Amino acid sequence: IGIRPGNEINPCSVIVASAWGEDGQLLQGAEMEALAKELDMSAGTGLSAVLPQGEVVVLCRARQTEAMRDARRVVENWKMSFQANVAGGLASVSSEGNVAIAFQQADIVCRTALFWQEPGVFTPGESPGSADLPDTLLLQREILNAILERQVARTENMMVEMVEKLGRAHCPPE
């Protein structure tokens, strides 16, 4: 956890981010520490952390629009400089100052973007990588449950159906 000295911590928004390399492997350790530092320097309050699962959390000093602009600049820099994809969620802290709720919302968005391998920073109102699939979170949950219950045929059918929908939506017939 990094806290810049002399800062009053009064976050307006929260960013949760993950990153992966060209090989599809999640970045960890020093690379995620560097991402946390860069996001924090760009938009943060001085309070950032890399969670045990490898996600970066940054409490932002700016409102959602400004924090989004700053975070997207960092994402583009990482794509060009390090050939790394960053997927993140950004949520506003409510007027009551409930950072936990903002974290939960940003975390869900980050995990959704990571599931779809969709680089960028998204807000809870956006649906990364799945504009043509309704109920993306429900679909993800169903697939995960089928995997956990070792229902191979059901999992395969859901994945084939999803890929077919995406193919029809994004690959016009020749």
Backbone as numpy.savetxt, mean C-alpha at the origin, in Angstrom:
# Nx Ny Nz CAx CAy CAz Cx Cy Cz
12.05 2.65 14.98 11.18 3.82 14.98 12.09 5.05 14.98
11.77 6.00 14.11 12.55 7.22 14.04 11.70 8.43 14.40
12.18 9.25 15.34 11.50 10.48 15.73 12.50 11.62 15.62
12.18 12.63 14.81 13.06 13.80 14.71 12.91 14.61 15.98
14.03 15.02 16.60 13.97 15.77 17.84 13.27 17.12 17.66
12.57 17.56 18.71 11.96 18.88 18.71 10.65 18.96 17.95
10.14 17.85 17.47 8.88 17.87 16.72 7.71 17.53 17.62
6.65 18.32 17.50 5.40 17.96 18.13 4.70 17.03 17.16
4.23 15.92 17.64 3.61 14.94 16.76 2.11 15.18 16.76
1.63 15.68 15.62 0.21 15.94 15.43 -0.12 15.56 13.99
-0.19 14.26 13.70 -0.34 13.83 12.31 -1.70 14.16 11.71
-1.68 14.49 10.43 -2.91 14.73 9.68 -3.30 13.52 8.84
-2.32 12.68 8.52 -2.59 11.48 7.72 -1.54 10.42 8.02
-1.81 9.21 7.56 -0.93 8.06 7.80 -0.67 7.38 6.46
0.60 7.02 6.23 0.97 6.23 5.06 1.44 4.87 5.54
0.96 3.82 4.89 1.48 2.47 5.08 1.95 2.02 3.70
3.20 1.54 3.60 3.75 1.18 2.29 4.55 -0.10 2.35
4.57 -0.80 1.23 5.41 -1.98 1.01 6.11 -1.78 -0.31
7.17 -2.54 -0.54 7.91 -2.41 -1.79 8.43 -3.76 -2.25
8.58 -3.91 -3.56 9.12 -5.14 -4.12 10.02 -4.78 -5.29
10.98 -5.67 -5.53 11.93 -5.48 -6.62 11.42 -6.05 -7.93
12.27 -5.93 -8.95 11.90 -6.43 -10.28 11.65 -7.94 -10.27
12.28 -8.64 -9.32 12.11 -10.09 -9.23 10.81 -10.49 -8.52
10.05 -9.50 -8.06 8.79 -9.76 -7.38 8.92 -10.01 -5.89
10.15 -10.05 -5.38 10.37 -10.30 -3.96 10.20 -9.01 -3.15
9.55 -9.13 -2.00 9.38 -7.97 -1.13 10.73 -7.49 -0.62
10.88 -6.18 -0.58 12.10 -5.61 0.00 11.98 -5.67 1.51
13.13 -5.80 2.19 13.12 -5.89 3.65 14.35 -5.21 4.21
14.40 -5.13 5.51 15.58 -4.66 6.21 15.97 -3.23 5.87
17.25 -3.07 5.51 17.82 -1.74 5.27 17.10 -1.01 4.14
16.63 -1.74 3.15 15.91 -1.09 2.05 14.61 -0.46 2.55
13.90 -1.15 3.42 12.65 -0.60 3.96 12.92 0.54 4.94
14.04 0.44 5.66 14.44 1.56 6.53 14.69 2.81 5.70
15.35 2.62 4.54 15.62 3.75 3.65 14.32 4.34 3.09
13.37 3.48 2.74 12.07 3.95 2.25 11.35 4.73 3.34
11.35 4.20 4.56 10.71 4.89 5.68 11.32 6.28 5.88
12.64 6.34 5.81 13.33 7.62 6.01 12.97 8.61 4.89
12.94 8.13 3.65 12.64 9.02 2.53 11.19 9.51 2.58
10.25 8.62 2.87 8.85 9.04 3.00 8.69 10.02 4.16
9.37 9.74 5.26 9.27 10.61 6.43 9.87 11.99 6.14
11.01 12.04 5.47 11.63 13.32 5.15 10.76 14.12 4.18
10.03 13.43 3.34 9.20 14.08 2.33 7.87 14.57 2.91
7.23 13.75 3.71 5.87 14.08 4.15 5.62 13.88 5.64
6.60 13.34 6.35 6.34 12.89 7.72 6.47 13.93 8.81
6.08 13.50 10.01 6.17 14.32 11.21 7.48 14.05 11.96
8.23 13.09 11.48 9.41 12.66 12.19 9.19 11.35 12.91
8.01 10.79 12.77 7.70 9.51 13.40 7.39 8.50 12.30
8.29 7.53 12.17 8.11 6.48 11.18 8.63 5.18 11.75
8.20 4.08 11.15 8.63 2.77 11.63 8.54 1.75 10.52
9.36 0.71 10.62 9.23 -0.46 9.77 8.68 -1.56 10.67
7.50 -2.04 10.33 6.85 -3.07 11.14 7.53 -4.42 10.94
7.33 -5.36 11.87 7.96 -6.68 11.74 7.62 -7.40 10.43
6.40 -7.16 9.86 6.06 -7.80 8.60 6.70 -7.09 7.41
7.43 -6.01 7.66 8.17 -5.33 6.60 7.50 -4.09 6.05
6.30 -3.76 6.49 5.63 -2.56 6.01 6.19 -1.32 6.69
6.18 -0.23 5.95 6.61 1.06 6.46 5.37 1.83 6.91
5.44 2.48 8.06 4.36 3.34 8.53 4.96 4.72 8.79
4.31 5.74 8.23 4.77 7.12 8.40 3.58 7.97 8.81
3.74 8.70 9.90 2.73 9.67 10.30 3.07 10.98 9.58
2.10 11.53 8.84 2.34 12.68 7.97 1.87 13.98 8.60
2.64 15.03 8.35 2.31 16.35 8.86 1.26 17.04 7.99
1.18 16.64 6.74 0.33 17.33 5.76 -1.02 16.64 5.62
-1.97 17.41 5.14 -3.28 16.85 4.80 -3.12 15.89 3.63
-4.17 15.17 3.32 -4.12 14.07 2.36 -3.57 14.49 1.00
-4.02 15.60 0.44 -3.61 16.00 -0.91 -2.11 16.26 -0.99
-1.59 17.02 -0.04 -0.16 17.33 -0.04 0.67 16.09 0.28
0.24 15.30 1.25 0.97 14.08 1.59 0.98 13.11 0.42
-0.14 13.03 -0.32 -0.23 12.16 -1.49 0.78 12.61 -2.55
0.84 13.89 -2.81 1.78 14.42 -3.80 3.22 14.07 -3.41
3.57 14.31 -2.15 4.92 14.03 -1.68 5.24 12.53 -1.74
4.29 11.70 -1.34 4.51 10.25 -1.35 4.64 9.73 -2.78
3.83 10.24 -3.68 3.92 9.80 -5.08 5.26 10.18 -5.70
5.80 11.30 -5.29 7.13 11.71 -5.76 8.19 10.69 -5.29
8.08 10.24 -4.06 9.01 9.23 -3.53 8.84 7.92 -4.30
7.60 7.51 -4.57 7.34 6.28 -5.31 7.99 6.34 -6.69
7.84 7.45 -7.38 8.45 7.61 -8.71 9.97 7.57 -8.63
10.52 8.21 -7.61 11.97 8.20 -7.42 12.49 6.79 -7.20
11.78 5.99 -6.40 12.21 4.61 -6.14 12.10 3.77 -7.39
11.09 4.02 -8.20 10.92 3.26 -9.44 12.09 3.55 -10.38
12.46 4.82 -10.51 13.53 5.20 -11.44 14.91 4.88 -10.88
15.14 5.18 -9.62 16.48 5.05 -9.04 16.85 3.63 -8.62
15.88 2.90 -8.10 16.17 1.59 -7.51 15.48 0.43 -8.23
14.72 0.71 -9.28 13.93 -0.31 -9.97 13.08 -1.09 -8.96
12.52 -0.36 -8.02 11.68 -0.96 -6.99 10.28 -0.36 -7.09
9.30 -1.20 -6.91 7.90 -0.76 -6.92 7.45 -0.55 -5.49
6.78 0.55 -5.25 6.24 0.86 -3.92 4.73 0.94 -4.04
4.05 0.22 -3.17 2.59 0.28 -3.08 2.24 0.80 -1.70
1.36 1.79 -1.66 1.04 2.36 -0.37 -0.40 2.79 -0.25
-0.83 2.89 0.98 -2.14 3.43 1.30 -1.96 4.67 2.14
-2.80 5.65 1.91 -2.74 6.90 2.66 -4.14 7.23 3.14
-4.30 7.46 4.44 -5.61 7.77 5.01 -5.48 8.97 5.93
-6.50 9.80 5.91 -6.53 10.99 6.77 -6.87 10.61 8.21
-6.25 11.33 9.13 -6.59 11.17 10.54 -7.83 12.02 10.78
-8.83 11.45 11.41 -10.09 12.15 11.63 -9.89 13.35 12.55
-10.90 14.19 12.60 -10.83 15.39 13.45 -10.67 15.01 14.92
-11.08 13.79 15.28 -10.89 13.33 16.66 -9.46 12.85 16.90
-8.66 12.82 15.84 -7.27 12.42 15.98 -7.05 10.93 16.12
-7.92 10.13 15.56 -7.81 8.68 15.71 -6.82 8.10 14.70
-5.57 8.03 15.10 -4.50 7.52 14.25 -4.69 6.03 13.97
-5.22 5.28 14.93 -5.39 3.84 14.75 -6.34 3.53 13.60
-7.44 4.26 13.49 -8.38 4.02 12.40 -7.74 4.38 11.07
-7.02 5.50 11.02 -6.33 5.90 9.79 -5.30 4.84 9.40
-4.58 4.29 10.38 -3.61 3.24 10.09 -4.30 2.02 9.49
-5.41 1.59 10.09 -6.13 0.42 9.59 -6.58 0.62 8.15
-7.12 1.81 7.86 -7.58 2.10 6.50 -6.41 2.09 5.52
-5.31 2.75 5.87 -4.14 2.80 4.99 -3.55 1.41 4.80
-3.55 0.60 5.85 -3.01 -0.75 5.77 -3.83 -1.62 4.80
-5.15 -1.52 4.86 -5.99 -2.29 3.94 -5.72 -1.89 2.50
-5.61 -0.59 2.26 -5.34 -0.11 0.90 -3.96 -0.59 0.43
-2.97 -0.52 1.31 -1.62 -0.98 0.97 -1.63 -2.46 0.62
-2.28 -3.27 1.43 -2.33 -4.72 1.18 -3.07 -5.03 -0.13
-4.10 -4.25 -0.43 -4.83 -4.45 -1.69 -3.92 -4.13 -2.87
-3.21 -3.01 -2.80 -2.29 -2.64 -3.88 -1.19 -3.68 -4.02
-0.70 -4.19 -2.90 0.33 -5.22 -2.93 -0.21 -6.51 -3.54
-1.42 -6.90 -3.19 -2.05 -8.09 -3.75 -2.11 -8.01 -5.27
-2.48 -6.83 -5.80 -2.60 -6.63 -7.24 -1.28 -6.22 -7.88
-0.20 -6.12 -7.06 1.10 -5.68 -7.57 0.95 -4.36 -8.33
0.23 -3.43 -7.73 -0.07 -2.13 -8.33 0.75 -1.06 -7.62
1.83 -0.58 -8.25 2.62 0.46 -7.60 1.87 1.78 -7.55
2.15 2.54 -6.52 1.52 3.85 -6.36 1.03 4.01 -4.94
0.48 5.18 -4.67 -0.10 5.47 -3.37 -1.58 5.74 -3.60
-2.41 5.06 -2.82 -3.85 5.12 -3.03 -4.54 5.49 -1.72
-5.74 6.02 -1.83 -6.55 6.36 -0.67 -7.65 5.32 -0.49
-8.31 5.29 0.66 -9.36 4.30 0.87 -10.48 4.35 -0.18
-10.71 5.46 -0.81 -11.76 5.56 -1.83 -11.36 5.00 -3.18
-10.08 4.74 -3.36 -9.59 4.20 -4.62 -9.50 2.68 -4.53
-9.52 2.03 -5.68 -9.43 0.58 -5.72 -8.27 0.19 -6.62
-7.07 0.07 -6.06 -5.90 -0.19 -6.89 -5.99 -1.47 -7.70
-5.72 -1.34 -8.99 -5.56 -2.49 -9.87 -6.79 -3.31 -10.14
-7.93 -2.89 -9.68 -9.09 -3.76 -9.79 -10.35 -3.01 -10.17
-10.22 -1.98 -10.96 -11.38 -1.15 -11.31 -12.49 -1.97 -11.97
-12.14 -3.05 -12.65 -13.14 -3.84 -13.36 -13.68 -5.01 -12.55
-13.21 -5.14 -11.33 -13.70 -6.23 -10.47 -14.40 -5.64 -9.26
-15.71 -5.84 -9.14 -16.39 -5.35 -7.95 -15.99 -6.17 -6.72
-16.10 -5.56 -5.59 -15.85 -6.25 -4.32 -14.48 -6.92 -4.27
-13.46 -6.15 -4.59 -12.09 -6.68 -4.62 -11.68 -7.28 -3.29
-11.97 -6.58 -2.19 -11.58 -7.10 -0.88 -12.31 -8.41 -0.57
-13.55 -8.50 -0.97 -14.31 -9.74 -0.77 -13.69 -10.88 -1.56
-13.32 -10.62 -2.82 -12.68 -11.62 -3.67 -11.36 -12.08 -3.05
-10.56 -11.12 -2.60 -9.29 -11.48 -1.96 -9.52 -12.36 -0.74
-10.50 -12.02 0.07 -10.78 -12.79 1.28 -11.23 -14.20 0.93
-12.09 -14.33 -0.10 -12.56 -15.64 -0.52 -11.40 -16.51 -1.02
-10.52 -15.91 -1.80 -9.36 -16.66 -2.31 -8.46 -17.09 -1.15
-8.19 -16.18 -0.24 -7.35 -16.51 0.91 -7.98 -17.61 1.75
-9.27 -17.51 2.00 -9.95 -18.55 2.79 -9.89 -19.90 2.10
-10.08 -19.91 0.79 -10.01 -21.18 0.04 -8.61 -21.77 0.13
-7.61 -20.91 0.06 -6.22 -21.39 0.18 -5.98 -21.96 1.57
-6.41 -21.22 2.59 -6.20 -21.67 3.97 -6.95 -22.96 4.27
-8.11 -23.15 3.63 -8.89 -24.38 3.82 -8.44 -25.49 2.88
-7.38 -25.23 2.13 -6.79 -26.21 1.21 -7.81 -26.71 0.17
-8.64 -25.80 -0.29 -9.63 -26.11 -1.32 -9.02 -25.72 -2.67
-8.19 -26.59 -3.18 -7.41 -26.31 -4.38 -8.29 -26.05 -5.59
-9.27 -26.88 -5.84 -10.14 -26.72 -7.02 -10.91 -25.40 -6.95
-11.43 -25.08 -5.78 -12.18 -23.83 -5.62 -11.27 -22.63 -5.84
-10.08 -22.68 -5.27 -9.12 -21.60 -5.44 -8.77 -21.43 -6.92
-8.51 -22.54 -7.59 -8.16 -22.49 -9.00 -9.30 -21.88 -9.82
-10.53 -22.29 -9.55 -11.69 -21.76 -10.28 -11.82 -20.25 -10.08
-11.66 -19.78 -8.84 -11.77 -18.35 -8.57 -10.67 -17.57 -9.29
-9.47 -18.11 -9.28 -8.35 -17.42 -9.94 -8.55 -17.39 -11.45
-9.00 -18.50 -12.04 -9.24 -18.54 -13.49 -10.32 -17.53 -13.86
-11.39 -17.49 -13.08 -12.48 -16.54 -13.35 -11.98 -15.10 -13.26
-11.16 -14.81 -12.26 -10.62 -13.46 -12.09 -9.73 -13.09 -13.28
-8.86 -13.98 -13.69 -7.95 -13.71 -14.81 -8.74 -13.53 -16.10
-9.78 -14.33 -16.29 -10.62 -14.17 -17.48 -11.29 -12.81 -17.50
-11.82 -12.35 -16.36 -12.45 -11.02 -16.29 -11.43 -9.94 -16.61
-10.26 -10.04 -16.02 -9.22 -9.05 -16.29 -8.80 -9.08 -17.75
-8.69 -10.29 -18.32 -8.31 -10.42 -19.72 -9.32 -9.77 -20.64
-10.60 -9.99 -20.35 -11.65 -9.37 -21.18 -11.63 -7.86 -21.03
-11.35 -7.38 -19.85 -11.39 -5.94 -19.61 -10.16 -5.22 -20.16
-8.99 -5.88 -20.12 -7.75 -5.18 -20.46 -7.09 -5.65 -21.74
-7.55 -6.73 -22.33 -6.94 -7.27 -23.56 -8.04 -7.41 -24.61
-8.21 -6.37 -25.44 -9.26 -6.47 -26.45 -8.98 -7.60 -27.42
-10.04 -8.18 -28.00 -9.85 -9.28 -28.96 -9.06 -8.80 -30.19
-8.31 -9.72 -30.78 -7.49 -9.35 -31.94 -8.29 -9.39 -33.21
